[in-house]
mmCIF file of C-alpha atoms in Angstrom:
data_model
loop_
_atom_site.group_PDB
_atom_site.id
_atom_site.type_symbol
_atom_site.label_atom_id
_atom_site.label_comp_id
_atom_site.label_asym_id
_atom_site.label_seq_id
_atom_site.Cartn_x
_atom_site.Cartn_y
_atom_site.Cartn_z
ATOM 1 C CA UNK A 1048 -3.461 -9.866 23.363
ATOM 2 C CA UNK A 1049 -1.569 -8.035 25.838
ATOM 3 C CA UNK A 1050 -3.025 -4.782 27.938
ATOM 4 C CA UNK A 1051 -0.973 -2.263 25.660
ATOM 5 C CA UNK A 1052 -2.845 -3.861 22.637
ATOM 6 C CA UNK A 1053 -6.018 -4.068 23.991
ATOM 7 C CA UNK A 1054 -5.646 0.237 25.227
ATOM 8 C CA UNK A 1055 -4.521 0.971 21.516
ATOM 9 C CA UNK A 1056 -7.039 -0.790 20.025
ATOM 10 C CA UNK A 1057 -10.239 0.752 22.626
ATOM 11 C CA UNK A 1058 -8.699 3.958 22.261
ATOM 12 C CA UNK A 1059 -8.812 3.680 17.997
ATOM 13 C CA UNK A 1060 -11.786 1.411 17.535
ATOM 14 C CA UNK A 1061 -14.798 1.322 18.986
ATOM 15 C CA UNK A 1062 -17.014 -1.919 19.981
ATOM 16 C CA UNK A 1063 -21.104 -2.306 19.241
ATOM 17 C CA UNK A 1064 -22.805 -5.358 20.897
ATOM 18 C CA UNK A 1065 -26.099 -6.136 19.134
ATOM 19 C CA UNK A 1066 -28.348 -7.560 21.000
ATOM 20 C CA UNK A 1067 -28.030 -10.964 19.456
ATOM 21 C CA UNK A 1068 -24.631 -11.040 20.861
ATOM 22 C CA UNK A 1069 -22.767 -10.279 17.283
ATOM 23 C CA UNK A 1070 -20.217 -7.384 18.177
ATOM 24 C CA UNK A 1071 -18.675 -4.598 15.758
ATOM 25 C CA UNK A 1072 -15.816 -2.766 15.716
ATOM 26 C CA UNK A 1073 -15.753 0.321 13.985
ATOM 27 C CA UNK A 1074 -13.188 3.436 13.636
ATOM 28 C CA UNK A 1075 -14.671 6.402 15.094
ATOM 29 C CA UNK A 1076 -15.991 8.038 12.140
ATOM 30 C CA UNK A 1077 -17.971 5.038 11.245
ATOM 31 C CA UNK A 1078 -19.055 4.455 14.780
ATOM 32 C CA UNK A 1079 -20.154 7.974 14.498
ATOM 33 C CA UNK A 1080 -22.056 7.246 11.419
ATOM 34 C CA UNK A 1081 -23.601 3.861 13.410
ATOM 35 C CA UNK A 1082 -24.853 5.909 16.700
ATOM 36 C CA UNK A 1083 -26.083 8.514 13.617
ATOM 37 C CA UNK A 1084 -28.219 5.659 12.249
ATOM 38 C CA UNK A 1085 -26.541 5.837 8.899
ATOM 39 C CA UNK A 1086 -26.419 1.824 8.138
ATOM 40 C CA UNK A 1087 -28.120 -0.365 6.453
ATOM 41 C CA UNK A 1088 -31.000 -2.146 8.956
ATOM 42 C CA UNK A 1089 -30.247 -5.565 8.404
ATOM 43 C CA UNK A 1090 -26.204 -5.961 7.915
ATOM 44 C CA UNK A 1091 -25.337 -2.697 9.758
ATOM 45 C CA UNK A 1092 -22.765 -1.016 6.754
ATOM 46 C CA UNK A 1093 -22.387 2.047 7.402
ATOM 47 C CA UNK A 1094 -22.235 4.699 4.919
ATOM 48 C CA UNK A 1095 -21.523 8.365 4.457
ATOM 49 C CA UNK A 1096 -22.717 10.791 1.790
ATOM 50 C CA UNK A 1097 -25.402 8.497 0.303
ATOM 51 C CA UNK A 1098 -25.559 10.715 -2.803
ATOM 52 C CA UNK A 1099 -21.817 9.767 -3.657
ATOM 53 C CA UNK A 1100 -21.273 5.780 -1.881
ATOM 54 C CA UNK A 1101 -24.842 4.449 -2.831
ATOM 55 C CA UNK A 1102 -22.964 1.889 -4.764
ATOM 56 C CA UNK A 1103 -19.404 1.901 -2.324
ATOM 57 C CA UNK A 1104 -19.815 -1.744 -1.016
ATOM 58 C CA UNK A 1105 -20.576 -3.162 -4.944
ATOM 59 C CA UNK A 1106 -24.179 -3.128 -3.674
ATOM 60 C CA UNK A 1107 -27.685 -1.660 -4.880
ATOM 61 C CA UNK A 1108 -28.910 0.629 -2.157
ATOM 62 C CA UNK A 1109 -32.210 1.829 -1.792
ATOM 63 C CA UNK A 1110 -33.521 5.104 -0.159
ATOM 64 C CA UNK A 1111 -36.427 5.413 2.592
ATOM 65 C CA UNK A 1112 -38.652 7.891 1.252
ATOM 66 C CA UNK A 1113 -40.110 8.930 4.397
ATOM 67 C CA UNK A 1114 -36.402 9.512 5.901
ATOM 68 C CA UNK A 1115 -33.877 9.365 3.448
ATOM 69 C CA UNK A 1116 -32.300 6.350 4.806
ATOM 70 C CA UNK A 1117 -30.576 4.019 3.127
ATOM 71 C CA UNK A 1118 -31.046 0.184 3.036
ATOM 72 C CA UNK A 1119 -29.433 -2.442 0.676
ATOM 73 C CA UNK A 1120 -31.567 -3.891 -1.986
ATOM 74 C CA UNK A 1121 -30.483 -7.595 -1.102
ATOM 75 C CA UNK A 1122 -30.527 -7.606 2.602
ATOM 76 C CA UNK A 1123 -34.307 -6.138 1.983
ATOM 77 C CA UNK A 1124 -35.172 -8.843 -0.638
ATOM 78 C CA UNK A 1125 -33.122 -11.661 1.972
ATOM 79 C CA UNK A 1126 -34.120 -10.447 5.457
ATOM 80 C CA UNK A 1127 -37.005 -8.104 5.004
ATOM 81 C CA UNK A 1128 -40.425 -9.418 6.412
ATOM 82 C CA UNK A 1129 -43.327 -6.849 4.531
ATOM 83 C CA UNK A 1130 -43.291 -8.277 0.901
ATOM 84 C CA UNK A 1131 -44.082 -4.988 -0.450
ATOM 85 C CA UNK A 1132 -40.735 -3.562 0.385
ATOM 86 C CA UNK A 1133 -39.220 -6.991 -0.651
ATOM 87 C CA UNK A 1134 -40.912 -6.525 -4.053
ATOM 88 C CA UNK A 1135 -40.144 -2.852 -4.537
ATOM 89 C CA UNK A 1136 -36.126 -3.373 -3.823
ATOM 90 C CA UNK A 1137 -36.160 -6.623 -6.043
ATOM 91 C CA UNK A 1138 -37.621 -3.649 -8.672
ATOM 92 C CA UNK A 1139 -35.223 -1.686 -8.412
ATOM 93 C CA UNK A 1140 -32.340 -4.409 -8.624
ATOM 94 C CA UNK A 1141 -34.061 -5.644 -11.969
ATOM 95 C CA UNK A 1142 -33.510 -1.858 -13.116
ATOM 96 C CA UNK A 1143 -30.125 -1.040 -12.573
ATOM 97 C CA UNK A 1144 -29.716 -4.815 -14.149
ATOM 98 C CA UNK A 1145 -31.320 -3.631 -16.961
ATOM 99 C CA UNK A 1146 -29.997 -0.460 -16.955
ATOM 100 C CA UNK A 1147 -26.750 -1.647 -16.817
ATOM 101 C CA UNK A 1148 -27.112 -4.061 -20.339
ATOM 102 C CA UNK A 1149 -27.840 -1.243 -21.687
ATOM 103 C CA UNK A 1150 -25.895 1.478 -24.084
ATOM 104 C CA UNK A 1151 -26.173 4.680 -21.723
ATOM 105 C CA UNK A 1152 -27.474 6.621 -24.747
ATOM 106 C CA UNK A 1153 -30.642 4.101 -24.932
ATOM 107 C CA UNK A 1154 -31.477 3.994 -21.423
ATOM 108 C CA UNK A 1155 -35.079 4.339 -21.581
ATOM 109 C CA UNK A 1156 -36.998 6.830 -19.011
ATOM 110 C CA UNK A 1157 -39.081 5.375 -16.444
ATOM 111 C CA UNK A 1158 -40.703 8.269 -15.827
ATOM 112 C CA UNK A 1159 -44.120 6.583 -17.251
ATOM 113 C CA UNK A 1160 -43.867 3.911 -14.693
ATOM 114 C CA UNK A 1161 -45.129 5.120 -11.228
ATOM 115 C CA UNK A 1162 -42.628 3.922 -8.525
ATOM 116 C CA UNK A 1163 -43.491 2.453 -5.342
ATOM 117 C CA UNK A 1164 -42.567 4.066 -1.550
ATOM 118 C CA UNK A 1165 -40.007 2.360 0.008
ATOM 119 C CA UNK A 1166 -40.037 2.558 3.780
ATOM 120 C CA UNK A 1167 -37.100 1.536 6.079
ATOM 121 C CA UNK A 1168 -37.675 -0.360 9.170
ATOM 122 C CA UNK A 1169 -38.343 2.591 11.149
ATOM 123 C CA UNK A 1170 -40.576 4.715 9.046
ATOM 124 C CA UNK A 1171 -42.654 1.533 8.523
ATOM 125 C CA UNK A 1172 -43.365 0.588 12.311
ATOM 126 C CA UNK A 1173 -43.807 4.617 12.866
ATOM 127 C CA UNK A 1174 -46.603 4.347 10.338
ATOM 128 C CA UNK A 1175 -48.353 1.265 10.976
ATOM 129 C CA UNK A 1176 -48.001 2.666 14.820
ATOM 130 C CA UNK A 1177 -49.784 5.976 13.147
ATOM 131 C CA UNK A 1178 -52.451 3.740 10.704
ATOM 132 C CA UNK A 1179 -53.323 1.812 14.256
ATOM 133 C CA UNK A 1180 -54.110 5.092 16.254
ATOM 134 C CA UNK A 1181 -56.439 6.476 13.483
ATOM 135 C CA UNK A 1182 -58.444 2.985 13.365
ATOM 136 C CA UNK A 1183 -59.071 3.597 17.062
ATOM 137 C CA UNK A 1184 -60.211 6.954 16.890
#
């Protein structure tokens, strides 16, 4: 690649170097969204108005309820290391399966069923952080 390329392509992209070494190139609104913290924690795809792309990649997406931040529902159930979270996005995949077999005008409420928090990787470490503090008091 020669220096003209490289300056056009620094100038419209924007590089991220994980600390494992894996680097990402993203267009500025996206790298925006990245610095923002508005990706999932384990694959790092971004997204934007969660209300209207929770399904943009083809993906289940699940929603921290301590920060409103979104995860996917595989990369939990693949990567995700506190089973509880593991078991309450493989949940919510078996519903929209479900869901989705379904005629929309027989779509049963769950409203019976109480539904389990779902943390993302930051709410849970600031609250087991939080849980440790109290135990010491």
């Amino acid at each position: 690649m020669n220096e003209i390329s490289k300056l056009i392509l620094s100038a419209v992209f924007k590089q991220v170097k994980l600390k494992n070494g894996t680097k990402f190139l993203f267009c500025e609104d996206c790298f925006a969204k990245y610095n923002a913290n508005m990706k999932c924690d384990y694959c790092y795809q971004v997204y934007f108005d969660a209300s209207e792309d929770a399904q943009m990649d083809g993906k289940n997406w699940i929603e921290c309820d301590g920060c409103r931040k979104w995860n996917h529902t595989d990369c939990e159930i693949t990567n995700g290391t506190d089973k509880n979270m593991r078991q309450v996005a493989k949940d919510l995949n078996e519903q929209v399966a479900l869901e989705s077999t379904k005629q929309p005008n027989l779509v049963e409420s769950s409203s019976s069923d109480e539904e389990k928090p779902y943390w993302c990787l930051k709410c849970r470490r600031a609250k087991a952080q939080k849980e440790r503090s109290e135990q010491l008091k």
